[in-house]
Coordinates of C-alpha atoms in Angstrom, one line a residue:
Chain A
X1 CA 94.5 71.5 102.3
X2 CA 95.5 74.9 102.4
X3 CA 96.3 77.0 105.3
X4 CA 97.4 80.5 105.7
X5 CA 98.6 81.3 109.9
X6 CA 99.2 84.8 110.8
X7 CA 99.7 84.6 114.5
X8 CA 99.8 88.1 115.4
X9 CA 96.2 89.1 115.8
X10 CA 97.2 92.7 116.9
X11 CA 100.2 94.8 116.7
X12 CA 100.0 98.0 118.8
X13 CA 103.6 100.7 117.3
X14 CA 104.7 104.0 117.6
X15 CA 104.6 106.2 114.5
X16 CA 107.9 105.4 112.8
X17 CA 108.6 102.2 114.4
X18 CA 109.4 99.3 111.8
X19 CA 106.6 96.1 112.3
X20 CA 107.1 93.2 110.7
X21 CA 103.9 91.1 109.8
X22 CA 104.5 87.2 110.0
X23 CA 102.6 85.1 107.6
X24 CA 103.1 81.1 107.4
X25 CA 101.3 78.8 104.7
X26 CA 100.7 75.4 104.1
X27 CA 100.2 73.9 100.6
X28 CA 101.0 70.4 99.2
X29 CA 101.3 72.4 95.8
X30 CA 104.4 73.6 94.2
X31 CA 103.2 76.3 92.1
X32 CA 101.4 78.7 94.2
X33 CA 100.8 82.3 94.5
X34 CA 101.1 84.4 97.8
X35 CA 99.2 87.3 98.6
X36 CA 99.1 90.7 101.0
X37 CA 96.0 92.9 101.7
X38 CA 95.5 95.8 103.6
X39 CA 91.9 96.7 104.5
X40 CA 91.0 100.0 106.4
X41 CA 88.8 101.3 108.6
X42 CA 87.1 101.9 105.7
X43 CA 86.9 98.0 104.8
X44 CA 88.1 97.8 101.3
X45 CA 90.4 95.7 100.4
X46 CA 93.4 97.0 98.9
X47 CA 95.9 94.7 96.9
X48 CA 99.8 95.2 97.8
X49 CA 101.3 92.1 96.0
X50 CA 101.5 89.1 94.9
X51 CA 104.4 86.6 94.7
X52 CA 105.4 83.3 92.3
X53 CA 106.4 80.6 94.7
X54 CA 109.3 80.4 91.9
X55 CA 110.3 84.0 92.7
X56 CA 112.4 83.5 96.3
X57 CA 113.5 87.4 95.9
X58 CA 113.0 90.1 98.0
X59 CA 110.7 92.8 96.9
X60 CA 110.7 96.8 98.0
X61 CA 108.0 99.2 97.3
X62 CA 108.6 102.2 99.0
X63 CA 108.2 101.7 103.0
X64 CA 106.8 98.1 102.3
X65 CA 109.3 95.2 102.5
X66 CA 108.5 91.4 101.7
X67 CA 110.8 88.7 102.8
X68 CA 109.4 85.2 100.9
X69 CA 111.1 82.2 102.5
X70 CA 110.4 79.0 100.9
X71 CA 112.4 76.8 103.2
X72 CA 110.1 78.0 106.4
X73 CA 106.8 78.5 104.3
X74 CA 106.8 82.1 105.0
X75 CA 106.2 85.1 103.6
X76 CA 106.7 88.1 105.9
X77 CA 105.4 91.9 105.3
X78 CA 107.7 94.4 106.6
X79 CA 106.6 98.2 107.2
X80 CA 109.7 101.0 107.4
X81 CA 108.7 104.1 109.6
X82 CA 105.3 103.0 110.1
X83 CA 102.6 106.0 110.2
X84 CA 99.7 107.0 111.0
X85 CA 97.8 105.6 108.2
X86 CA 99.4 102.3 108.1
X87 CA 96.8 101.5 110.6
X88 CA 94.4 98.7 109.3
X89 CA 94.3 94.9 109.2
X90 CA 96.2 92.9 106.8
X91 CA 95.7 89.9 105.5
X92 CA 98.0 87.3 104.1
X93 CA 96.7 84.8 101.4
X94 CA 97.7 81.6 99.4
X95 CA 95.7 80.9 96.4
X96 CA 95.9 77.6 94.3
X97 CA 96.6 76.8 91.2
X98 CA 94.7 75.6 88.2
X99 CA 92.1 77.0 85.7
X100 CA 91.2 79.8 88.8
X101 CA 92.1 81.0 91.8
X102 CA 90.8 79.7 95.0
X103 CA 92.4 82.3 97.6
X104 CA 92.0 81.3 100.9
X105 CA 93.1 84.3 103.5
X106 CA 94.4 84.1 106.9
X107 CA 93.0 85.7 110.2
X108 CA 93.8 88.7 109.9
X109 CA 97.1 90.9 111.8
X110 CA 95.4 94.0 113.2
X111 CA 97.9 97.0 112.9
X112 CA 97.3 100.0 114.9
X113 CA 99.8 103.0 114.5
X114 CA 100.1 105.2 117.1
X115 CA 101.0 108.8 117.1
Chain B
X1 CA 92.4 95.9 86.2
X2 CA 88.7 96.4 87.2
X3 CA 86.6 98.4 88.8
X4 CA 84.1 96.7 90.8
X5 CA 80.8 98.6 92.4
X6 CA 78.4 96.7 94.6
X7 CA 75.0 97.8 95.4
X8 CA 73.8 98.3 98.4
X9 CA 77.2 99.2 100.3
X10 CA 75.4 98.3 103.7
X11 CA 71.4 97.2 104.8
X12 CA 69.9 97.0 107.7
X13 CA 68.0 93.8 107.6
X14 CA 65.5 92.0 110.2
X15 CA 65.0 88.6 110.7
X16 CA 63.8 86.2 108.0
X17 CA 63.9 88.6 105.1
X18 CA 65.9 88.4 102.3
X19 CA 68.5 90.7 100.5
X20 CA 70.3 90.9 97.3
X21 CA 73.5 92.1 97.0
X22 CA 74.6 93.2 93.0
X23 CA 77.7 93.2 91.9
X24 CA 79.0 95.4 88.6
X25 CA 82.3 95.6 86.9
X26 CA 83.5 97.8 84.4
X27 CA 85.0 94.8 81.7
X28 CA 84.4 91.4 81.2
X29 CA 85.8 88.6 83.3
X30 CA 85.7 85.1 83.4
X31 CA 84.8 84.8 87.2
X32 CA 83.8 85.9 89.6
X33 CA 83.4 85.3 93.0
X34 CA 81.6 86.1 96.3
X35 CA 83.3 86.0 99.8
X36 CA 82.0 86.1 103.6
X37 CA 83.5 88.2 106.2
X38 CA 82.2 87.9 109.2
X39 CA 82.5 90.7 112.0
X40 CA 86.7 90.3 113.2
X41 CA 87.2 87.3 111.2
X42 CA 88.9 86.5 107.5
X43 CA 87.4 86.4 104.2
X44 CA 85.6 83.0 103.5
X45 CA 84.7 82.1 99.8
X46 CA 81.5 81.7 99.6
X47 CA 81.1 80.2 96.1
X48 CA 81.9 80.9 92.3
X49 CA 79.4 82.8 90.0
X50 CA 79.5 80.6 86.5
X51 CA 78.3 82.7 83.5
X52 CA 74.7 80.4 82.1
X53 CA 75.2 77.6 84.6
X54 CA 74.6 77.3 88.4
X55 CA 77.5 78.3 90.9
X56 CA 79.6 76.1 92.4
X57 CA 79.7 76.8 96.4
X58 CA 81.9 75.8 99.2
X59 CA 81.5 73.6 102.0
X60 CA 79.3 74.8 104.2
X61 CA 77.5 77.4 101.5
X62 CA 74.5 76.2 100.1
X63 CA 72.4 77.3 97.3
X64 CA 69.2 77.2 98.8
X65 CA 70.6 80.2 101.7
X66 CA 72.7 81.6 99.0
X67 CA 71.2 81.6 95.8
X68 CA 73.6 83.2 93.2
X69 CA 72.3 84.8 89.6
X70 CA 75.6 85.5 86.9
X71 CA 73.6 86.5 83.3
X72 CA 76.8 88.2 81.7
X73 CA 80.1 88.7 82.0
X74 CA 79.7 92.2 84.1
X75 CA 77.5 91.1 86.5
X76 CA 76.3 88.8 89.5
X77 CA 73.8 89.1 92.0
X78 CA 74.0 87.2 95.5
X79 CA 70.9 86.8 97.6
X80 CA 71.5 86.1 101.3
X81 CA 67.9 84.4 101.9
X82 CA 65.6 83.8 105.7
X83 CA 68.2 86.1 107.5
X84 CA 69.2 85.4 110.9
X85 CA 71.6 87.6 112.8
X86 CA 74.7 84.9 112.1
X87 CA 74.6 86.3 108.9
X88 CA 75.7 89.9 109.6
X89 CA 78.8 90.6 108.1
X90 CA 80.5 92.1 105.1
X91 CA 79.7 90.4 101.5
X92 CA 82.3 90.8 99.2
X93 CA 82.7 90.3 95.4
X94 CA 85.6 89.6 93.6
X95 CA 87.0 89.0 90.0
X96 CA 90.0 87.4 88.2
X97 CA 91.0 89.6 84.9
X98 CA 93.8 89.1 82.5
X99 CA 95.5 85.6 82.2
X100 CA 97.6 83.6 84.7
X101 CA 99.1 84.8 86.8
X102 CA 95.0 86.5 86.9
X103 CA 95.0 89.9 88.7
X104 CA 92.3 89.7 91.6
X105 CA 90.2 92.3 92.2
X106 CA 87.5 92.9 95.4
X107 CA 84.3 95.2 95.2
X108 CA 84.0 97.3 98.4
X109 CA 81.8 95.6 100.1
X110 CA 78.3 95.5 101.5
X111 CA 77.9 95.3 105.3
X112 CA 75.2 93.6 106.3
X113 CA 73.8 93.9 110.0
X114 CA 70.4 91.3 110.2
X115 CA 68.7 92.3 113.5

């Protein structure tokens, strides 16, 4: 069965601070797909990316950093000079492969930015 | 990509009634799904809306409680039936577009509080 961990319920920074997010899987698959979402106050979810479990690199997108480690089954989220709005909860997700996606989410980290 | 509107965005509900939740999006897709989130926790899948057959629902999810309609392509309906206050929480729909790797997308939500 899958399993997504993300042991950090809450985070509490400083505006500007760098947080790393920790997320750890479990899948007996080898082709998988790995997910981040960030959901607001507002509670939308808001897709910021997705990775192969063939594609080990690195991947920048501005502020947002995302370390995939295979060996250790995780696949950390990384904010650079955190602010204000960064606040929400993300969520990590593993999804399965086949004729659809079944994407099962972990708990939740709880990111509060403060000014 | 896909836009994805949900009607009503949030109810107010009391005991024992029943609500339906609809769910629109802008193009075709293949499937679509509904998810659970209850108040602080993740997103739990719910079930799978099948275009001209009946869904196909998790453990734990059952049709009777859940009864799900998908007559097209564009659209699905979930019906979150004898409410009890366990049931509060945020009903989401989603959607797979494109091909593999699919691109998921998730409606904003409709928060339901049963009182």
């Amino acid at each position: 069965a899958q399993k997504v961990t993300q042991a950090q319920t809450e985070i509490s920074v400083v505006e500007k601070e760098d947080v790393t997010l920790d997320c750890v899987y479990e899948t007996r698959d080898t082709t998988y797909y790995l997910f981040w979402y960030k959901q607001p106050p507002s509670g939308e979810l808001v897709f910021l990316i997705r990775r192969n479990s063939f594609d080990e690199q690195n991947e920048i997108s501005g502020r947002y950093s995302w370390n995939f480690q295979k060996s250790t089954s995780s696949f950390n989220f990384t904010i650079t000079a955190s602010q204000v709005v960064d606040s929400a909860v993300y969520f990590c997700a593993l999804s399965e492969p086949g004729g659809y996606q079944k994407v099962t989410f972990g708990i939740g980290t709880k990111l509060q930015v403060i000014p | 990509s896909a836009v994805i509107s949900q009607k009503p965005s949030r109810d107010i509900c009391q005991r024992g009634t029943s609500l339906t939740i609809q769910c629109q999006v802008d193009s075709q897709v293949t499937m679509m799904f509904w998810y659970r989130q209850q108040p602080g926790q993740s997103l739990t899948l719910i079930a799978t809306a099948n275009q001209g057959s009946e869904a196909t629902y998790e453990s734990g999810f059952v049709i009777d409680k859940f009864p799900i309609s998908r007559p097209n392509l564009t659209f699905s309906t979930l019906t979150v039936s004898n409410m009890s206050p366990e049931d509060s929480s945020i009903y989401l729909c989603s959607v797979l577009t494109g091909t593999a790797p699919y691109e998921q997308y998730f409606g904003p939500g409709t928060r339901l509080t049963v009182t």
